[in-house]
Tab-separated table of C-alpha atoms and ligand atoms in Angstrom:
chain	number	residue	atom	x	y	z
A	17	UNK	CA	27.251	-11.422	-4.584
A	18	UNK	CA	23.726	-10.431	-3.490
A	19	UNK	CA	22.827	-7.241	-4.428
A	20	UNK	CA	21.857	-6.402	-0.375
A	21	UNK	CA	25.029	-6.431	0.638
A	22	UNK	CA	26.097	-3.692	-2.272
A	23	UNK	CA	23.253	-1.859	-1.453
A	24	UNK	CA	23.865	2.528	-1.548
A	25	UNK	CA	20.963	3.606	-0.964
A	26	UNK	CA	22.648	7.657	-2.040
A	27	UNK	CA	23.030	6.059	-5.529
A	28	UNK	CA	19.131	6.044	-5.710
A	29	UNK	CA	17.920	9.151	-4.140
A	30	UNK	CA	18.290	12.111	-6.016
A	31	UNK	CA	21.081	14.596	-5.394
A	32	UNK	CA	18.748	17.398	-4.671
A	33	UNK	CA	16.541	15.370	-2.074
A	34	UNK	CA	20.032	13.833	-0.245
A	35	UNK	CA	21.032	17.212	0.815
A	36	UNK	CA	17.327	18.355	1.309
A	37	UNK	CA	16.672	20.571	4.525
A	38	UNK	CA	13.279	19.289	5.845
A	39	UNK	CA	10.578	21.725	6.566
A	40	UNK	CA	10.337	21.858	10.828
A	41	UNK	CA	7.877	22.794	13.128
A	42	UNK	CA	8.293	24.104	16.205
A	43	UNK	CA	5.808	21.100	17.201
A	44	UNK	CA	8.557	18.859	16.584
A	45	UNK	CA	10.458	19.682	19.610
A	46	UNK	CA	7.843	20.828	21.996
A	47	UNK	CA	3.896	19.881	21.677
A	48	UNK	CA	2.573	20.454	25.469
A	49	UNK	CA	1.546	23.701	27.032
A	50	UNK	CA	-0.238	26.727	25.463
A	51	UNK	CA	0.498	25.748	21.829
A	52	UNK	CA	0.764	28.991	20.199
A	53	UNK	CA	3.147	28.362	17.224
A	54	UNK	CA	1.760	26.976	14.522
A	55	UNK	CA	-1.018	29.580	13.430
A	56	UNK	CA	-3.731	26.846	14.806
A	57	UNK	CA	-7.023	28.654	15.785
A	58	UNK	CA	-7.265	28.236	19.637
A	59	UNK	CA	-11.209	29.143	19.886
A	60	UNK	CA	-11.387	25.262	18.472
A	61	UNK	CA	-13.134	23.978	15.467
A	62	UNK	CA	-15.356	27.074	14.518
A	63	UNK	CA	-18.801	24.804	13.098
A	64	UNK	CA	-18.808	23.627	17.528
A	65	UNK	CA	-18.331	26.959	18.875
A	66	UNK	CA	-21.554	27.959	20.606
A	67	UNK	CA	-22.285	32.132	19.488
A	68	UNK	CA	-23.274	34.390	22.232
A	69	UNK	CA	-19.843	33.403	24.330
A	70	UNK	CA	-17.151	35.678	24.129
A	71	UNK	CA	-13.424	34.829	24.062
A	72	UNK	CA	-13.442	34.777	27.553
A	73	UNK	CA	-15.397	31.761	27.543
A	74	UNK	CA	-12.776	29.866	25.531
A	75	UNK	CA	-11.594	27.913	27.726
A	76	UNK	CA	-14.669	26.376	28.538
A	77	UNK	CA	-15.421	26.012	25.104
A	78	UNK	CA	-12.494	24.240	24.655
A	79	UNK	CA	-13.184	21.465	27.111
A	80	UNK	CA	-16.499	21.447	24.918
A	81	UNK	CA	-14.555	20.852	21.743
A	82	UNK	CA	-12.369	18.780	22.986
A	83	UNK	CA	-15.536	16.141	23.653
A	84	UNK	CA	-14.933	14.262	20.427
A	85	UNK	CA	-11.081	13.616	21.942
A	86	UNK	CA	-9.954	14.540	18.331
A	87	UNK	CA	-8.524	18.525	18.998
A	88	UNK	CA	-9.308	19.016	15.547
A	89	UNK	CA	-7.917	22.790	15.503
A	90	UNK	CA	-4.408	21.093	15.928
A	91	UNK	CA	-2.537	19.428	12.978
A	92	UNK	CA	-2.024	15.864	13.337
A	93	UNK	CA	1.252	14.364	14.403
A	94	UNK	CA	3.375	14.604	11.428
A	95	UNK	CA	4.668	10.961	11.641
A	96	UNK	CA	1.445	9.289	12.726
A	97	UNK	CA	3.410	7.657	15.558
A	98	UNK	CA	0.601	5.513	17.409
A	99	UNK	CA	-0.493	4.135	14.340
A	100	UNK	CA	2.439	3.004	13.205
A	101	UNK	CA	3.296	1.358	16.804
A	102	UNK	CA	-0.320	-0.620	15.648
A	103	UNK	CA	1.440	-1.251	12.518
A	104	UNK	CA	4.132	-3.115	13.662
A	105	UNK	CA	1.480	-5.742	15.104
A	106	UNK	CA	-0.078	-6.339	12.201
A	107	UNK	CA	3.743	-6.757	10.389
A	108	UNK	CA	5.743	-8.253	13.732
A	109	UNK	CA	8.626	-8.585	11.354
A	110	UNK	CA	9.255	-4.601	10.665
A	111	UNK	CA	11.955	-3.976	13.147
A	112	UNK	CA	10.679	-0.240	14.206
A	113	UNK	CA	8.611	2.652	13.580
A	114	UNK	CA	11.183	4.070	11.930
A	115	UNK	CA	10.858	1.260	9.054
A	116	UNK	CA	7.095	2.881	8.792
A	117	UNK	CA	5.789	5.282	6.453
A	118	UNK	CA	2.346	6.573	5.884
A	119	UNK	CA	0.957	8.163	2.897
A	120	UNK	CA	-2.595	9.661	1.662
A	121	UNK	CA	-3.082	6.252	0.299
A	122	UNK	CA	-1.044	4.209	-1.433
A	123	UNK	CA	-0.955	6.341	-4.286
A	124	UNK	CA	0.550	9.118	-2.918
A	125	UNK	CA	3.477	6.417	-1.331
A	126	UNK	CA	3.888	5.399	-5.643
A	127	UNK	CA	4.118	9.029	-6.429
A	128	UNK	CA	6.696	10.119	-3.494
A	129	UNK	CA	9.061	7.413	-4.074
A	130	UNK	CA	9.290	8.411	-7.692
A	131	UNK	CA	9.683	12.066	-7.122
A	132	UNK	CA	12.526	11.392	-4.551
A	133	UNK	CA	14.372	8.937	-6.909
A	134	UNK	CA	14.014	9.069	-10.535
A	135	UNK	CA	15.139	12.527	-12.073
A	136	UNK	CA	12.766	14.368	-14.700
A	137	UNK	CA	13.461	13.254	-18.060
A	138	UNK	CA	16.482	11.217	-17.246
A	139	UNK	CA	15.528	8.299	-15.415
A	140	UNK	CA	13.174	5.631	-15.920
A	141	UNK	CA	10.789	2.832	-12.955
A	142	UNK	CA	10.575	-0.956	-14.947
A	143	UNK	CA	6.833	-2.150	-14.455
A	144	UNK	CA	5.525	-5.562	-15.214
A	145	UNK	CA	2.297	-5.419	-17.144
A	146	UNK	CA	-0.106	-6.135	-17.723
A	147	UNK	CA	-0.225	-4.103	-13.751
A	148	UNK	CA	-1.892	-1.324	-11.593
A	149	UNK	CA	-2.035	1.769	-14.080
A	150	UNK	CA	-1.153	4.521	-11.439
A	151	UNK	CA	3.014	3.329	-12.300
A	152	UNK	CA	2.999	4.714	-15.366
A	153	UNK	CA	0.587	7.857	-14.711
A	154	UNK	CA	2.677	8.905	-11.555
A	155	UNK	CA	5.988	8.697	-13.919
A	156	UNK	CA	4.269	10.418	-16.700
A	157	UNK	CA	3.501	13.292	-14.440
A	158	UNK	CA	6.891	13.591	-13.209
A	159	UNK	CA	8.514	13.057	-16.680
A	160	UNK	CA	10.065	9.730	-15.991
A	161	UNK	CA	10.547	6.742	-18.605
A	162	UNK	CA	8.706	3.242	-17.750
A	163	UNK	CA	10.321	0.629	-19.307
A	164	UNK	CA	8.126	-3.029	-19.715
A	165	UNK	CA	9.171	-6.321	-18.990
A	166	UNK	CA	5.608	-8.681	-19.216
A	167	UNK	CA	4.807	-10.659	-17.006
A	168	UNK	CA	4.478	-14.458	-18.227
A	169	UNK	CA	0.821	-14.811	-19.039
A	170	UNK	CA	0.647	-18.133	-20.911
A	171	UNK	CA	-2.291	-19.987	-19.001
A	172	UNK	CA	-2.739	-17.123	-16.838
A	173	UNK	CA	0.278	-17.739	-14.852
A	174	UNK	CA	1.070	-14.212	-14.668
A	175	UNK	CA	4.094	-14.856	-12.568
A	176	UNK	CA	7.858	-12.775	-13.290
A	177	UNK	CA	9.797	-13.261	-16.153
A	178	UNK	CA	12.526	-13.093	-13.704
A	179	UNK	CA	15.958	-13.502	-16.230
A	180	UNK	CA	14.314	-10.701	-18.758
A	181	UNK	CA	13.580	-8.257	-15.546
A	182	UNK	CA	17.407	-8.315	-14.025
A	183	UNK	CA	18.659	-8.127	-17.734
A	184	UNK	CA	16.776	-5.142	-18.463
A	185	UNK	CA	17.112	-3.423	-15.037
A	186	UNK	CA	20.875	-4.302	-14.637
A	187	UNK	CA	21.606	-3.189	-18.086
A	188	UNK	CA	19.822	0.367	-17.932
A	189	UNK	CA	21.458	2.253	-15.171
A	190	UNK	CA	18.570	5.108	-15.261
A	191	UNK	CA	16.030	2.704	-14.214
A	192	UNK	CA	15.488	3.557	-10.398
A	193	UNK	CA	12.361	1.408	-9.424
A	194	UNK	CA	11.266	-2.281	-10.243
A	195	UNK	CA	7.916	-2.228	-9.426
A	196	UNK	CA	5.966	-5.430	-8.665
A	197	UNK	CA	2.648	-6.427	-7.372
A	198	UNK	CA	1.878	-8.983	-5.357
A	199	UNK	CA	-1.393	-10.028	-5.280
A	200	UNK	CA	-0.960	-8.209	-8.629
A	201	UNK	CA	-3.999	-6.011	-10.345
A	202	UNK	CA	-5.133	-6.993	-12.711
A	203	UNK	CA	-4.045	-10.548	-12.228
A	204	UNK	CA	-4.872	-11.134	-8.651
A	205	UNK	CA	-1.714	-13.352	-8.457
A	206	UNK	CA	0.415	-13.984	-5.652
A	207	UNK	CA	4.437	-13.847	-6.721
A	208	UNK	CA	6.546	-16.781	-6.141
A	209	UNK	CA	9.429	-15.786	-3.427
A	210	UNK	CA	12.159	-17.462	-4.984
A	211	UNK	CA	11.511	-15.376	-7.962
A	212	UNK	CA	11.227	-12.328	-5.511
A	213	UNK	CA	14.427	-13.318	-4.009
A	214	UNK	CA	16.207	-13.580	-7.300
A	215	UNK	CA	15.455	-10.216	-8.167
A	216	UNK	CA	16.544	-8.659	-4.893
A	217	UNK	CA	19.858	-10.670	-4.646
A	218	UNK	CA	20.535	-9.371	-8.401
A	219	UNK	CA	23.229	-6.558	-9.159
A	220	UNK	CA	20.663	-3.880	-9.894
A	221	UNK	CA	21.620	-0.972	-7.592
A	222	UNK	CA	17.800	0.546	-7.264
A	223	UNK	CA	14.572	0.138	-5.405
A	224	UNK	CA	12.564	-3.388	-5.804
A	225	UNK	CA	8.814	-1.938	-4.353
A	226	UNK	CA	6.476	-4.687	-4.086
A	227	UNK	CA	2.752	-3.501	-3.643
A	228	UNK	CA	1.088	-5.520	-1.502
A	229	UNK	CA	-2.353	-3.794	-1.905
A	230	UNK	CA	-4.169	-7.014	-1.159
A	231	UNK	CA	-1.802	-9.047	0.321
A	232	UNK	CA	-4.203	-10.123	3.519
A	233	UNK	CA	-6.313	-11.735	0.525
A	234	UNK	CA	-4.196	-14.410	0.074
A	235	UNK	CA	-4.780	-17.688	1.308
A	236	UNK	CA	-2.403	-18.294	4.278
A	237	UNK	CA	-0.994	-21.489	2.699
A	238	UNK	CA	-0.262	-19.426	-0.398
A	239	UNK	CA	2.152	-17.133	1.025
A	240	UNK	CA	1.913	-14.153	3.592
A	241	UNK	CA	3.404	-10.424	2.730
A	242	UNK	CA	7.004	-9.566	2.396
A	243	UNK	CA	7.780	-7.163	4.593
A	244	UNK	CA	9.170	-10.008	6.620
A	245	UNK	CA	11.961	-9.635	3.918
A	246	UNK	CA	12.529	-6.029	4.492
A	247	UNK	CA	15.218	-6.277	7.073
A	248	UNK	CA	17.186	-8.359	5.069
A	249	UNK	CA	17.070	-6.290	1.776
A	250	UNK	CA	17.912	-2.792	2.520
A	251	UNK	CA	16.681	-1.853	-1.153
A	252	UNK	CA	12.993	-3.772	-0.685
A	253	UNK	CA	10.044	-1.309	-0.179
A	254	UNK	CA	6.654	-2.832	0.781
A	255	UNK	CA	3.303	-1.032	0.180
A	256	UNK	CA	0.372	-1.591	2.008
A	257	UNK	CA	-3.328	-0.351	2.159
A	258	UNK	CA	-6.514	0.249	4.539
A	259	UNK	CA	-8.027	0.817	1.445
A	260	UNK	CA	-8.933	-2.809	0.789
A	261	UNK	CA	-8.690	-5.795	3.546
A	262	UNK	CA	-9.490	-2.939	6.062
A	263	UNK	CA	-12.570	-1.799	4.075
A	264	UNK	CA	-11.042	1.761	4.565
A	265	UNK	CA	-10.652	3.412	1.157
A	266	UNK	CA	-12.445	6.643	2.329
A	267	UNK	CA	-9.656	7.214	4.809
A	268	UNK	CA	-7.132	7.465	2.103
A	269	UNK	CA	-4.116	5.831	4.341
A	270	UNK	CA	-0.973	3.496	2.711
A	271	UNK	CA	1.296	2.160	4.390
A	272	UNK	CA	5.227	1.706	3.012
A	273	UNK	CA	7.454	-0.519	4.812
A	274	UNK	CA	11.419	-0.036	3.949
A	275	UNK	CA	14.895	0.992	5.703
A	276	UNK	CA	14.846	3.142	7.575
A	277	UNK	CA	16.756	5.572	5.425
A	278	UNK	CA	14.635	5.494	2.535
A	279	UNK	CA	11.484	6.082	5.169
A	280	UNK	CA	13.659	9.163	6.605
A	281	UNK	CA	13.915	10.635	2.788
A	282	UNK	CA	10.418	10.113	2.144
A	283	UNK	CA	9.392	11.497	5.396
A	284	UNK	CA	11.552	14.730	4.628
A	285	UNK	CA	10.316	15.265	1.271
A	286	UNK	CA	6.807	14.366	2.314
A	287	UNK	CA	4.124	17.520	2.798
A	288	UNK	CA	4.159	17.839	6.878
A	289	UNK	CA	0.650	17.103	7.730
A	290	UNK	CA	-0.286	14.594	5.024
A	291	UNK	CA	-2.564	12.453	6.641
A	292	UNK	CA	-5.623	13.598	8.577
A	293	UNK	CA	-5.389	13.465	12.373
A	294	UNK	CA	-9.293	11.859	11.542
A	295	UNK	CA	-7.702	8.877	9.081
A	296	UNK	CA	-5.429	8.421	11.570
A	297	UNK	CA	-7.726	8.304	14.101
A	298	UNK	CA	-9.868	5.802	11.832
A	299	UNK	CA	-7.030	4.019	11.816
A	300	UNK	CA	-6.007	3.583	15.307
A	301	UNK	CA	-9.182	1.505	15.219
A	302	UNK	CA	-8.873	-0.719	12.665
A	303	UNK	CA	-5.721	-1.295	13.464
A	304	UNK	CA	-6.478	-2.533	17.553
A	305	UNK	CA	-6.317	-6.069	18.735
A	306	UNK	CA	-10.245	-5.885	17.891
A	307	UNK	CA	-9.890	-4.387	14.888
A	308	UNK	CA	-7.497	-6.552	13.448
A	309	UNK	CA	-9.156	-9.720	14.786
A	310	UNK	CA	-12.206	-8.302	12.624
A	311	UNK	CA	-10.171	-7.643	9.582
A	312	UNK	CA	-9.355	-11.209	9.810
A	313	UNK	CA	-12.551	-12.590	9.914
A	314	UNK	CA	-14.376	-10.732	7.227
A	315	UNK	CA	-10.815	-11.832	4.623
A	316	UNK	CA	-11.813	-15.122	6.082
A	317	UNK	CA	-15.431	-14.822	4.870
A	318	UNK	CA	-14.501	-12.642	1.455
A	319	UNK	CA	-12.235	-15.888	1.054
A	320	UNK	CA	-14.638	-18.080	1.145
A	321	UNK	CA	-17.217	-16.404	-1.328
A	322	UNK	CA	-14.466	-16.190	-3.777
A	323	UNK	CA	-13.703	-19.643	-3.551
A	324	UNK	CA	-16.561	-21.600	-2.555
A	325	UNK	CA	-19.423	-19.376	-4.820
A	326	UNK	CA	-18.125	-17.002	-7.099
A	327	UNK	CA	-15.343	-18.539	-9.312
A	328	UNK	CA	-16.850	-22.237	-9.385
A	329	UNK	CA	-20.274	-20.330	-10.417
A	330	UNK	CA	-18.946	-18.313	-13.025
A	331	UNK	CA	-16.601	-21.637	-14.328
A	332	UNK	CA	-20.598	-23.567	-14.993
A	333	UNK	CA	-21.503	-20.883	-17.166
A	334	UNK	CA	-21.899	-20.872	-20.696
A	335	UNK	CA	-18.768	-18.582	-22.750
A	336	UNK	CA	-16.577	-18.329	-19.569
A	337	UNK	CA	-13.645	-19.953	-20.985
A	338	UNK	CA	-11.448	-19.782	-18.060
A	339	UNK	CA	-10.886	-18.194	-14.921
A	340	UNK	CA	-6.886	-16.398	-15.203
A	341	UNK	CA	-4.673	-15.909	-12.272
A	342	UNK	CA	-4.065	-17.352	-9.194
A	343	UNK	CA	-7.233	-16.086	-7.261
A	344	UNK	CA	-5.436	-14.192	-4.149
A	345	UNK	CA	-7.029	-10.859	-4.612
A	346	UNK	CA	-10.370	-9.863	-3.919
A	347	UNK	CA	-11.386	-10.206	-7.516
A	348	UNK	CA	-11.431	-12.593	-10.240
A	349	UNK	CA	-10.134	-11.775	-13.952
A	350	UNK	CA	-12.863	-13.484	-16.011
A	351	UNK	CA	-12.249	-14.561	-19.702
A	352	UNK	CA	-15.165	-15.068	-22.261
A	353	UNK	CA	-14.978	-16.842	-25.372
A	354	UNK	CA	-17.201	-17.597	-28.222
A	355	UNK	CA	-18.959	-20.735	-29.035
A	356	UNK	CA	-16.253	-22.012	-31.132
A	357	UNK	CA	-14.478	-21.690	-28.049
A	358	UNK	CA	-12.192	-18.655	-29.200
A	359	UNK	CA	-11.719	-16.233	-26.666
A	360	UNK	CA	-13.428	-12.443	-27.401
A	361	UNK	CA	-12.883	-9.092	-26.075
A	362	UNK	CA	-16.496	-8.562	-28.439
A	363	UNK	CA	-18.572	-10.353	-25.713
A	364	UNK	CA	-16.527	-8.808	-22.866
A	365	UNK	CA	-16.783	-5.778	-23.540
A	366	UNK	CA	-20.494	-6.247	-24.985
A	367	UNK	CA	-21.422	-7.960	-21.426
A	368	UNK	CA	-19.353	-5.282	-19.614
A	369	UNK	CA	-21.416	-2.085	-21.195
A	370	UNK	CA	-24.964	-3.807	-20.858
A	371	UNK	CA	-24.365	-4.915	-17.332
A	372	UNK	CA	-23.170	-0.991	-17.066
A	373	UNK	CA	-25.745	0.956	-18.452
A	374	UNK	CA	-28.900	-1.596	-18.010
A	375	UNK	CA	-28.500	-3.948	-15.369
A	376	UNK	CA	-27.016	-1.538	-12.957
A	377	UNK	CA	-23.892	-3.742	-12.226
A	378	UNK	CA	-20.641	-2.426	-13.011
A	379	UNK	CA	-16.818	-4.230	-13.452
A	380	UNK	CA	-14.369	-3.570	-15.372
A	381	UNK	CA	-13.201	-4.617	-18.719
A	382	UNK	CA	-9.774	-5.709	-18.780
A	383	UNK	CA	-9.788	-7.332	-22.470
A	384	UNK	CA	-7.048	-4.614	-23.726
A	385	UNK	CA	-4.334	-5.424	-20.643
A	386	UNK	CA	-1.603	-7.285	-21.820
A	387	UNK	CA	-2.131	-11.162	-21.662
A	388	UNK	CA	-6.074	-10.177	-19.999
A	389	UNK	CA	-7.567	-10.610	-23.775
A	390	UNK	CA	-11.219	-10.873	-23.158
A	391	UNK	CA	-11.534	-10.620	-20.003
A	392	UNK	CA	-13.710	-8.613	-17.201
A	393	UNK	CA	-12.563	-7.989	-13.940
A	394	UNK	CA	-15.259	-8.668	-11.146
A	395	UNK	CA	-14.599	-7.601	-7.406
A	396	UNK	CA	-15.858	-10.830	-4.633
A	397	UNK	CA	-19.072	-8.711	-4.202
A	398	UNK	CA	-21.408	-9.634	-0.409
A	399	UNK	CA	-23.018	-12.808	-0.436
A	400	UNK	CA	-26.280	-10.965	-2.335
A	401	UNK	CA	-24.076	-9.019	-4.987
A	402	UNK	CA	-22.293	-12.220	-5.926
A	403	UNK	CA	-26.037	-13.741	-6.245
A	404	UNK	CA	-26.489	-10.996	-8.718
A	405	UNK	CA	-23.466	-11.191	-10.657
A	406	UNK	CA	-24.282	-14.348	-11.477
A	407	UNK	CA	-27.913	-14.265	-12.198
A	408	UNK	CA	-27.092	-11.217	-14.846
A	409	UNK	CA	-23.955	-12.652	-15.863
A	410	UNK	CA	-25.867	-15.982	-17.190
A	411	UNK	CA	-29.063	-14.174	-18.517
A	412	UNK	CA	-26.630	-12.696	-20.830
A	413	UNK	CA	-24.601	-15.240	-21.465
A	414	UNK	CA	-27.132	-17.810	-22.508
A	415	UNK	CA	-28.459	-15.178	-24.785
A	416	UNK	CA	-25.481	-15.336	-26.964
A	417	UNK	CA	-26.094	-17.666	-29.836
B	6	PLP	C1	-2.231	-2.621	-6.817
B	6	PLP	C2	-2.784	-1.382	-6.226
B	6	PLP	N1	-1.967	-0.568	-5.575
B	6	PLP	C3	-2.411	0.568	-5.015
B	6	PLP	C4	-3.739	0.931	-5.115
B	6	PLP	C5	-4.177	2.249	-4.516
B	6	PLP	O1	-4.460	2.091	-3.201
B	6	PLP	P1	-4.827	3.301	-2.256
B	6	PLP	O2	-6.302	3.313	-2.116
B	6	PLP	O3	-4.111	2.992	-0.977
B	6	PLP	O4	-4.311	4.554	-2.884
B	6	PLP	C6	-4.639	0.114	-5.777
B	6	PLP	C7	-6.051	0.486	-5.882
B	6	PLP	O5	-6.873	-0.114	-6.500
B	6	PLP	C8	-4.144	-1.085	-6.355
B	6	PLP	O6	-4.939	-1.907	-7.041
């Protein structure tokens, strides 16, 4: 029996968060008139107030402050409403705002849905390495176990070992999360849906999140994100990102995509205000018709560096052994070998620091992930950087005896 149709979503979320009374504001229930509730400072942002008018004038110097349309003396909506309405263009499949959440960046989505599922020292998330580090830091900081299943990495397929993950989750009854990425870091592979699917229609009774961090880099005929799966698994979470296909990193905004029961228990356990009425702002942007018909232009341009110059320019040169992974990220996982054709984390690593310290170019060395053995891991740079990581790259490179 698929595991959706068992789903109890109160046999994941911990007792103390079920029966958690959310903080309120009065702002919830009324938000129009003369707003004096929430301790907001009604002579407006103080850096625009002009000195020599009195608080008589404030009402004039309101309209002033209110030029940049932003009303920055108010805290922002607490759900981010509008931009999750723009959301659900991107993502036609999510049913409703309510299937929305928004974090400060993805990383604070990772950290919230630990802290509302897995209790301190007793439970445990399952992560796939070799994978994004921030899985094991969040659950280190809230004193929860991560238990490994690797991902198959012979030939750099880095796809699920899909029996070994439901035998390990389904056997360990603490384990709360299976977390998989998809485009995954470091291996900047997409994951096969019927191995997905397995894993959702399993009998484990927890979470599957799938972090979709740089989904929009895949190539369409690859595969497209799985939130479109989200209404049929009630225990699927998706995470999102403006941090990468949306060049918006500084804004600090993720997006999860789930039931919306687990959103409501996020959004109650959440801090009120997380995200900046100026990120969401940011965001309202990127996320317009325009802005999304821009997003899609530059993935199709990043796409076509990746695949037309970068990886068959780093395949011609001398000690790249092989390029790992399926290529559906916006970075490449690079593997360097000797010249007896044996593959070294030496020259990595050695290639990695000079680049680093001398050439002004920095990556990152992967060579001690699991199954990423001498490898560097190089982000599709503009057309000129790309130029550059390959000029260094075989300077160095044809220096090695
Ligand atoms: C797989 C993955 N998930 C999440 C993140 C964090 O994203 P954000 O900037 O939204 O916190 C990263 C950042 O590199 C990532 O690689």
């Amino acid at each position: 029996m698929p595991a959706s149709s068992s789903f109890d979503i109160r046999r994941v979320i911990r007792p103390n968060i079920l029966k958690l009374e959310p903080y309120r504001c009065a702002r919830d229930d009324y938000s129009e008139g003369i707003l004096l509730d929430a301790n907001e400072n009604s002579y407006g942002p103080a850096f625009q107030a002009e000195i020599g008018k009195t608080a008589s004038d404030r009402e004039e110097q309101r309209i002033s402050t209110g030029a940049d349309g932003l009303s920055l003396h108010r805290y922002p909506d607490p759900l981010g409403r509008e931009v999750k309405q723009r959301v659900l263009k991107l993502r036609p499949s999510i049913p409703s705002t309510d299937n929305v959440f928004l974090g400060v960046g993805s990383d604070e989505v990772i950290d919230m849905l630990v802290r509302i599922t897995c209790v301190p020292g007793k439970d445990a998330i399952l992560i796939t390495p070799p994978t994004y580090g921030m899985y094991k830091v969040v659950a280190s900081v809230n004193d929860v176990d991560v238990v490994k299943v690797p991902l198959i990495v012979e030939d750099g397929a880095f796809q699920l070992d899909v029996d070994a993950v439901i035998r390990v989750a389904v056997s360990n009854p603490s384990i709360k999360i299976i977390w998989l990425c998809s485009p995954g870091n470091p291996t900047g592979t997409y994951l096969r849906e019927e191995d997905v699917r397995r894993v959702l229609d399993s009998q484990f009774e927890g979470i599957v999140v799938m972090d979709e961090a740089y989904v929009d880099f895949v190539r369409p005929e690859r595969g497209d994100s799985y939130a479109r799966l989200v209404p049929e698994y009630p225990g699927l979470f998706v995470m999102q990102t403006m941090s990468k296909s949306f060049g918006l990193a500084g804004i600090r905004l993720g997006v999860g995509i789930g039931s919306s029961e687990l959103v409501s228990y996020l959004n109650n356990a959440k801090a009120p205000y997380n995200v900046s009425t100026l990120s969401l702002n940011v965001a309202m942007s990127a996320l317009s018709d325009e802005g999304l018909q821009k997003m899609k232009y530059v993935m199709d341009n990043l796409r076509t560096q990746r695949d037309e110059y970068l990886i068959p320019e780093l395949r011609r040169l001398p000690h790249v052994s092989a390029i790992l992974g399926g290529n559906d990220a916006n970075f490449v996982l690079c593997r360097f070998a000797d010249s007896n054709g044996k593959t070294s984390n030496e020259i990595a690593k050695n290639i990695y620091t000079e680049m680093a310290q001398n050439r002004g170019l920095v990556v990152r060395y992967r060579g001690s992930d699991y199954g990423c053995e001498g490898c560097l891991r190089i982000t599709v740079g503009t057309p000129e950087e790309n130029k550059v990581v390959i000029s260094t790259l075989r300077s160095l490179l044809e220096a090695i005896p």
